[in-house]
Amino acid sequence: MTSTINPTSNTRSQVISTYHDHPRFICVSCSAVLALQDELISKSFSGRDGRGFLMHSATNVKLGKKEDRPLLTGVHTVADIFCMGCNDRVGWYYHKAADLSQKYKEGKYLLEREKIVKENNWKLDE
């Protein structure tokens, strides 16, 4: 669930707590759920601060301003995404790709590896 809200506004009370029994990616700063691990497309992307994960969807994020940004694979129209729990920038959303070979990214999210934690939600047998 993505919303267009001022990235600096206080949205902590709007964080959705869900996916309790599913492996997920959470915000490193506030532990808000950002995506299910099942939504992972690729771990072979680059973010601003290192590796990035391309995701089909994300939750508990808000969109920043749309802009054309030169990336490693060409110019893309993207918007930074911010965690609704703590307002940290956690990646970006691909609105549009200029190059035909990059169109598969449109409508997808890039979560920066340094901004997320993989939570497996394992259960131990007692």
Coordinates of N, CA, C and O in Angstrom, one line a residue:
M1 N 0.9 -1.2 0.0 CA 0.0 0.0 0.0 C 0.9 1.2 0.0 O 1.6 1.5 0.9
T2 N 0.9 2.0 -1.0 CA 1.7 3.2 -1.2 C 0.8 4.4 -1.2 O -0.3 4.4 -1.8
S3 N 1.2 5.4 -0.5 CA 0.4 6.6 -0.5 C 1.2 7.8 -0.8 O 2.4 7.8 -0.6
T4 N 0.6 8.9 -1.4 CA 1.3 10.1 -1.7 C 1.1 11.0 -0.5 O 0.0 11.7 -0.5
I5 N 2.0 11.1 0.4 CA 1.9 11.9 1.6 C 3.2 12.7 1.7 O 4.2 12.2 1.3
N6 N 3.1 13.9 2.3 CA 4.3 14.6 2.5 C 5.3 13.7 3.3 O 5.0 13.2 4.3
P7 N 6.5 13.5 2.7 CA 7.5 12.6 3.3 C 7.9 13.0 4.7 O 8.3 12.1 5.5
T8 N 7.8 14.2 5.1 CA 8.2 14.6 6.4 C 7.0 14.6 7.4 O 7.2 14.9 8.6
S9 N 5.8 14.3 7.0 CA 4.7 14.4 7.9 C 4.7 13.1 8.8 O 5.3 12.1 8.5
N10 N 4.1 13.3 10.0 CA 4.1 12.2 11.0 C 3.1 11.2 10.6 O 1.9 11.5 10.8
T11 N 3.5 10.0 10.2 CA 2.5 9.0 9.8 C 2.7 7.7 10.6 O 2.1 6.7 10.2
R12 N 3.3 7.8 11.7 CA 3.6 6.6 12.6 C 2.3 5.9 12.9 O 2.2 4.7 13.0
S13 N 1.2 6.7 13.2 CA 0.0 6.1 13.6 C -0.7 5.3 12.5 O -1.7 4.6 12.7
Q14 N -0.3 5.5 11.2 CA -0.9 4.9 10.1 C -0.2 3.6 9.6 O -0.6 3.0 8.7
V15 N 0.9 3.2 10.4 CA 1.6 2.0 10.0 C 0.7 0.8 10.2 O 0.1 0.6 11.2
I16 N 0.7 0.0 9.2 CA -0.1 -1.2 9.2 C 0.7 -2.4 9.7 O 1.8 -2.6 9.2
S17 N 0.2 -3.0 10.8 CA 0.9 -4.2 11.3 C 0.2 -5.4 10.8 O -0.9 -5.8 11.2
T18 N 0.9 -6.1 9.9 CA 0.3 -7.3 9.3 C 1.3 -8.3 8.9 O 2.5 -8.1 9.2
Y19 N 1.0 -9.3 8.2 CA 1.9 -10.4 7.7 C 2.7 -11.0 8.9 O 3.8 -11.4 8.7
H20 N 2.0 -11.2 10.0 CA 2.7 -11.8 11.2 C 3.3 -13.2 11.0 O 4.3 -13.5 11.6
D21 N 2.7 -14.0 10.2 CA 3.2 -15.3 10.0 C 4.0 -15.5 8.7 O 4.2 -16.7 8.2
H22 N 4.4 -14.5 8.1 CA 5.1 -14.5 6.8 C 6.5 -13.9 6.9 O 6.7 -12.9 7.6
P23 N 7.5 -14.5 6.2 CA 8.8 -13.9 6.1 C 8.7 -12.5 5.5 O 8.0 -12.4 4.5
R24 N 9.3 -11.5 6.0 CA 9.2 -10.2 5.5 C 10.4 -9.4 5.7 O 11.4 -9.8 6.3
F25 N 10.4 -8.2 5.0 CA 11.5 -7.2 5.2 C 10.9 -6.1 6.0 O 9.8 -5.6 5.8
I26 N 11.7 -5.7 7.0 CA 11.2 -4.6 7.9 C 12.2 -3.5 7.9 O 13.4 -3.6 7.5
C27 N 11.8 -2.3 8.3 CA 12.6 -1.1 8.4 C 13.7 -1.3 9.5 O 13.4 -1.7 10.6
V28 N 14.9 -1.0 9.2 CA 16.0 -1.2 10.1 C 15.9 -0.2 11.3 O 16.3 -0.5 12.4
S29 N 15.2 0.9 11.1 CA 15.1 2.0 12.1 C 14.0 1.8 13.1 O 14.1 2.0 14.3
C30 N 12.8 1.3 12.5 CA 11.6 1.3 13.4 C 10.8 -0.1 13.4 O 9.8 -0.2 14.0
S31 N 11.3 -1.0 12.6 CA 10.7 -2.3 12.4 C 9.4 -2.4 11.8 O 8.7 -3.4 11.9
A32 N 8.9 -1.3 11.1 CA 7.7 -1.4 10.3 C 7.9 -2.4 9.2 O 8.9 -2.4 8.5
V33 N 6.9 -3.2 8.9 CA 6.9 -4.1 7.8 C 6.9 -3.3 6.5 O 6.0 -2.5 6.3
L34 N 7.9 -3.6 5.6 CA 8.0 -2.9 4.3 C 7.6 -3.7 3.1 O 7.1 -3.2 2.1
A35 N 7.8 -5.0 3.2 CA 7.5 -5.9 2.1 C 7.5 -7.4 2.6 O 8.3 -7.7 3.5
L36 N 6.8 -8.2 1.9 CA 6.9 -9.7 2.1 C 8.1 -10.2 1.3 O 8.4 -9.7 0.2
Q37 N 8.8 -11.1 1.8 CA 9.9 -11.7 1.1 C 9.5 -12.4 -0.2 O 10.2 -12.4 -1.2
D38 N 8.2 -12.8 -0.3 CA 7.7 -13.4 -1.5 C 7.6 -12.4 -2.7 O 7.4 -12.8 -3.8
E39 N 7.6 -11.1 -2.4 CA 7.5 -10.1 -3.4 C 8.9 -9.7 -4.0 O 8.9 -8.9 -4.9
L40 N 9.9 -10.4 -3.6 CA 11.3 -10.1 -4.1 C 11.4 -10.6 -5.5 O 11.1 -11.7 -5.9
I41 N 11.9 -9.7 -6.4 CA 12.1 -10.0 -7.8 C 13.6 -10.3 -8.0 O 14.0 -11.3 -8.6
S42 N 14.5 -9.4 -7.5 CA 15.9 -9.5 -7.7 C 16.7 -8.8 -6.6 O 16.3 -7.8 -6.1
K43 N 17.8 -9.4 -6.2 CA 18.8 -8.8 -5.3 C 19.9 -8.2 -6.0 O 20.9 -7.7 -5.4
S44 N 19.9 -8.1 -7.3 CA 21.0 -7.7 -8.1 C 20.9 -6.2 -8.6 O 21.2 -5.9 -9.7
F45 N 20.4 -5.4 -7.7 CA 20.2 -4.0 -8.1 C 21.1 -3.1 -7.2 O 21.6 -3.5 -6.2
S46 N 21.3 -1.9 -7.7 CA 22.1 -0.9 -6.9 C 21.3 0.2 -6.4 O 20.5 0.8 -7.2
G47 N 21.4 0.6 -5.2 CA 20.7 1.7 -4.6 C 21.7 2.8 -4.4 O 22.8 2.8 -4.9
R48 N 21.3 3.9 -3.7 CA 22.2 5.0 -3.5 C 23.3 4.6 -2.5 O 24.4 5.1 -2.6
D49 N 23.0 3.8 -1.6 CA 24.0 3.4 -0.5 C 24.5 2.0 -0.6 O 24.8 1.4 0.4
G50 N 24.4 1.4 -1.8 CA 24.9 0.0 -1.9 C 23.8 -0.8 -2.7 O 23.1 -0.4 -3.5
R51 N 23.8 -2.1 -2.3 CA 22.9 -3.0 -2.9 C 21.4 -2.7 -2.7 O 21.0 -2.1 -1.7
G52 N 20.6 -3.1 -3.7 CA 19.1 -2.9 -3.6 C 18.4 -4.1 -4.0 O 18.9 -4.9 -4.8
F53 N 17.2 -4.2 -3.5 CA 16.3 -5.3 -3.9 C 15.1 -4.8 -4.7 O 14.4 -3.9 -4.2
L54 N 14.9 -5.4 -5.8 CA 13.7 -5.0 -6.6 C 12.5 -5.8 -6.1 O 12.6 -7.0 -6.0
M55 N 11.4 -5.1 -5.8 CA 10.2 -5.8 -5.3 C 9.0 -5.5 -6.1 O 8.8 -4.4 -6.7
H56 N 8.1 -6.5 -6.1 CA 6.8 -6.3 -6.8 C 6.0 -5.3 -6.1 O 5.3 -4.5 -6.7
S57 N 6.0 -5.3 -4.8 CA 5.2 -4.3 -4.0 C 5.8 -4.0 -2.7 O 6.8 -4.6 -2.3
A58 N 5.3 -3.0 -2.0 CA 5.8 -2.5 -0.7 C 4.6 -2.0 0.1 O 3.6 -1.7 -0.5
T59 N 4.7 -2.0 1.4 CA 3.7 -1.5 2.3 C 4.3 -0.6 3.3 O 5.5 -0.6 3.5
N60 N 3.5 0.2 3.9 CA 4.0 1.2 4.9 C 5.0 2.1 4.4 O 6.0 2.5 5.1
V61 N 4.9 2.5 3.1 CA 5.8 3.5 2.5 C 4.9 4.7 1.9 O 3.8 4.5 1.6
K62 N 5.6 5.8 1.8 CA 4.9 7.0 1.2 C 5.9 7.5 0.1 O 7.1 7.4 0.3
L63 N 5.3 8.1 -0.9 CA 6.1 8.5 -2.0 C 6.5 10.0 -1.9 O 5.7 10.8 -1.4
G64 N 7.7 10.2 -2.3 CA 8.3 11.6 -2.4 C 7.9 12.1 -3.7 O 7.1 11.6 -4.5
K65 N 8.6 13.2 -4.1 CA 8.4 13.9 -5.3 C 8.9 13.1 -6.5 O 10.0 12.5 -6.5
K66 N 8.1 13.0 -7.6 CA 8.5 12.3 -8.8 C 9.6 13.2 -9.5 O 9.5 14.4 -9.6
E67 N 10.7 12.5 -10.0 CA 11.7 13.2 -10.7 C 12.4 12.2 -11.7 O 12.4 11.0 -11.5
D68 N 13.0 12.8 -12.7 CA 13.8 12.0 -13.7 C 15.2 11.9 -13.0 O 15.8 12.9 -12.6
R69 N 15.7 10.7 -12.9 CA 17.0 10.4 -12.3 C 17.9 9.6 -13.1 O 17.4 8.5 -13.6
P70 N 19.1 10.0 -13.4 CA 20.0 9.1 -14.1 C 20.5 8.0 -13.2 O 21.1 8.3 -12.1
L71 N 20.2 6.8 -13.6 CA 20.7 5.6 -12.9 C 21.6 4.8 -13.7 O 21.9 5.2 -14.9
L72 N 22.2 3.7 -13.2 CA 23.1 2.9 -13.9 C 22.6 2.4 -15.3 O 23.4 2.3 -16.2
T73 N 21.3 2.2 -15.4 CA 20.7 1.6 -16.6 C 20.0 2.7 -17.4 O 19.2 2.3 -18.3
G74 N 20.3 3.9 -17.2 CA 19.6 5.0 -17.9 C 18.8 5.9 -17.1 O 18.7 5.8 -15.9
V75 N 18.1 6.8 -17.7 CA 17.3 7.8 -17.0 C 15.9 7.1 -16.7 O 15.3 6.6 -17.6
H76 N 15.5 7.2 -15.5 CA 14.2 6.7 -15.1 C 13.4 7.8 -14.3 O 14.0 8.6 -13.7
T77 N 12.1 7.8 -14.4 CA 11.2 8.6 -13.6 C 10.9 7.9 -12.3 O 10.3 6.8 -12.4
V78 N 11.4 8.4 -11.2 CA 11.3 7.7 -9.9 C 10.8 8.6 -8.9 O 10.8 9.9 -9.0
A79 N 10.4 8.1 -7.7 CA 10.1 8.9 -6.6 C 10.7 8.1 -5.4 O 10.5 6.9 -5.2
D80 N 11.4 8.8 -4.5 CA 11.9 8.2 -3.3 C 10.7 7.7 -2.5 O 9.6 8.3 -2.5
I81 N 11.0 6.6 -1.8 CA 9.9 6.1 -0.8 C 10.5 6.2 0.6 O 11.7 6.0 0.8
F82 N 9.6 6.5 1.5 CA 9.9 6.8 2.9 C 9.1 5.9 3.8 O 7.9 5.6 3.5
C83 N 9.7 5.4 4.8 CA 9.0 4.5 5.8 C 7.9 5.4 6.5 O 8.2 6.5 7.0
M84 N 6.7 4.8 6.6 CA 5.7 5.5 7.3 C 5.9 5.6 8.8 O 5.3 6.4 9.5
G85 N 6.7 4.7 9.3 CA 7.0 4.6 10.8 C 8.0 5.6 11.3 O 7.8 6.1 12.4
C86 N 9.0 5.9 10.5 CA 10.1 6.8 11.0 C 10.5 7.8 10.0 O 11.4 8.6 10.3
N87 N 9.9 7.9 8.8 CA 10.2 8.9 7.7 C 11.6 8.7 7.1 O 12.0 9.5 6.3
D88 N 12.3 7.6 7.4 CA 13.6 7.3 6.7 C 13.3 7.0 5.3 O 12.4 6.3 4.9
R89 N 14.2 7.5 4.4 CA 14.2 7.1 3.0 C 14.7 5.7 2.9 O 15.7 5.3 3.4
V90 N 13.9 4.8 2.3 CA 14.2 3.4 2.2 C 14.4 2.9 0.8 O 14.8 1.7 0.6
G91 N 14.3 3.7 -0.2 CA 14.5 3.3 -1.6 C 13.7 4.2 -2.5 O 13.6 5.4 -2.2
W92 N 13.2 3.7 -3.6 CA 12.4 4.5 -4.6 C 11.4 3.6 -5.3 O 11.5 2.4 -5.3
Y93 N 10.5 4.3 -6.0 CA 9.5 3.6 -6.8 C 9.7 4.0 -8.2 O 10.0 5.2 -8.5
Y94 N 9.7 3.0 -9.1 CA 9.9 3.3 -10.6 C 8.6 3.6 -11.2 O 7.7 2.8 -11.3
H95 N 8.4 4.9 -11.6 CA 7.2 5.3 -12.3 C 7.3 5.0 -13.8 O 6.4 4.5 -14.4
K96 N 8.5 5.3 -14.4 CA 8.6 5.2 -15.9 C 10.1 5.0 -16.2 O 11.0 5.5 -15.6
A97 N 10.3 4.1 -17.2 CA 11.6 3.9 -17.8 C 11.7 4.4 -19.2 O 10.7 4.1 -20.0
A98 N 12.7 5.1 -19.6 CA 12.8 5.6 -21.0 C 13.1 4.5 -22.0 O 12.6 4.5 -23.1
D99 N 14.0 3.6 -21.6 CA 14.5 2.6 -22.4 C 13.6 1.4 -22.4 O 13.1 1.0 -21.4
L100 N 13.3 0.9 -23.6 CA 12.3 -0.3 -23.7 C 12.8 -1.5 -22.9 O 12.0 -2.2 -22.3
S101 N 14.1 -1.7 -22.9 CA 14.6 -2.9 -22.1 C 14.5 -2.7 -20.6 O 14.6 -3.7 -19.9
Q102 N 14.1 -1.5 -20.1 CA 14.0 -1.3 -18.7 C 12.5 -1.2 -18.2 O 12.2 -0.9 -17.1
K103 N 11.6 -1.3 -19.2 CA 10.1 -1.1 -18.9 C 9.6 -2.1 -17.8 O 8.7 -1.8 -17.1
Y104 N 10.3 -3.2 -17.6 CA 9.8 -4.2 -16.6 C 9.9 -3.7 -15.2 O 9.3 -4.2 -14.3
K105 N 10.7 -2.6 -15.0 CA 10.8 -2.0 -13.7 C 9.6 -1.1 -13.3 O 9.4 -0.8 -12.1
E106 N 8.9 -0.6 -14.3 CA 7.8 0.3 -14.0 C 6.8 -0.3 -13.1 O 6.4 -1.5 -13.2
G107 N 6.4 0.5 -12.1 CA 5.5 0.0 -11.1 C 6.1 -0.8 -10.0 O 5.4 -1.4 -9.1
K108 N 7.4 -0.9 -10.0 CA 8.1 -1.8 -9.0 C 8.8 -0.8 -8.0 O 9.0 0.3 -8.2
Y109 N 9.3 -1.4 -6.9 CA 10.0 -0.7 -5.8 C 11.4 -1.2 -5.7 O 11.7 -2.4 -5.8
L110 N 12.3 -0.3 -5.4 CA 13.7 -0.7 -5.0 C 13.8 -0.4 -3.5 O 13.7 0.7 -3.1
L111 N 14.1 -1.4 -2.7 CA 14.4 -1.3 -1.3 C 15.9 -1.4 -1.1 O 16.5 -2.4 -1.6
E112 N 16.5 -0.4 -0.5 CA 17.9 -0.4 -0.3 C 18.3 -1.4 0.9 O 17.7 -1.3 2.0
R113 N 19.2 -2.2 0.6 CA 19.6 -3.3 1.5 C 20.0 -2.8 2.9 O 19.7 -3.4 3.9
E114 N 20.7 -1.6 2.9 CA 21.1 -1.1 4.2 C 20.0 -0.5 5.1 O 20.2 -0.2 6.2
K115 N 18.8 -0.4 4.5 CA 17.7 0.2 5.2 C 16.7 -0.8 5.6 O 15.7 -0.4 6.3
I116 N 16.9 -2.1 5.3 CA 15.9 -3.1 5.7 C 16.6 -4.3 6.4 O 17.8 -4.4 6.4
V117 N 15.8 -5.0 7.1 CA 16.2 -6.2 7.8 C 15.3 -7.4 7.3 O 14.1 -7.2 7.2
K118 N 15.9 -8.5 7.0 CA 15.2 -9.7 6.7 C 14.7 -10.4 7.9 O 15.5 -10.8 8.8
E119 N 13.4 -10.6 8.1 CA 12.8 -11.2 9.3 C 12.1 -12.5 8.8 O 11.1 -12.4 8.1
N120 N 12.7 -13.6 9.2 CA 12.2 -14.9 8.7 C 11.0 -15.4 9.5 O 10.2 -16.3 9.0
N121 N 10.8 -15.0 10.7 CA 9.6 -15.4 11.5 C 9.6 -16.9 11.7 O 8.6 -17.6 11.6
W122 N 10.8 -17.5 12.0 CA 10.9 -18.9 12.2 C 10.2 -19.3 13.6 O 10.2 -18.5 14.5
K123 N 9.7 -20.5 13.6 CA 9.1 -21.0 14.9 C 9.9 -22.2 15.3 O 10.2 -23.1 14.5
L124 N 10.3 -22.3 16.5 CA 11.0 -23.4 17.0 C 10.1 -24.4 17.6 O 9.2 -24.0 18.4
D125 N 10.3 -25.7 17.4 CA 9.4 -26.7 18.0 C 9.9 -26.9 19.4 O 11.0 -26.9 19.8
E126 N 8.9 -27.0 20.3 CA 9.2 -27.1 21.7 C 9.1 -28.5 22.2 O 8.5 -29.4 21.6

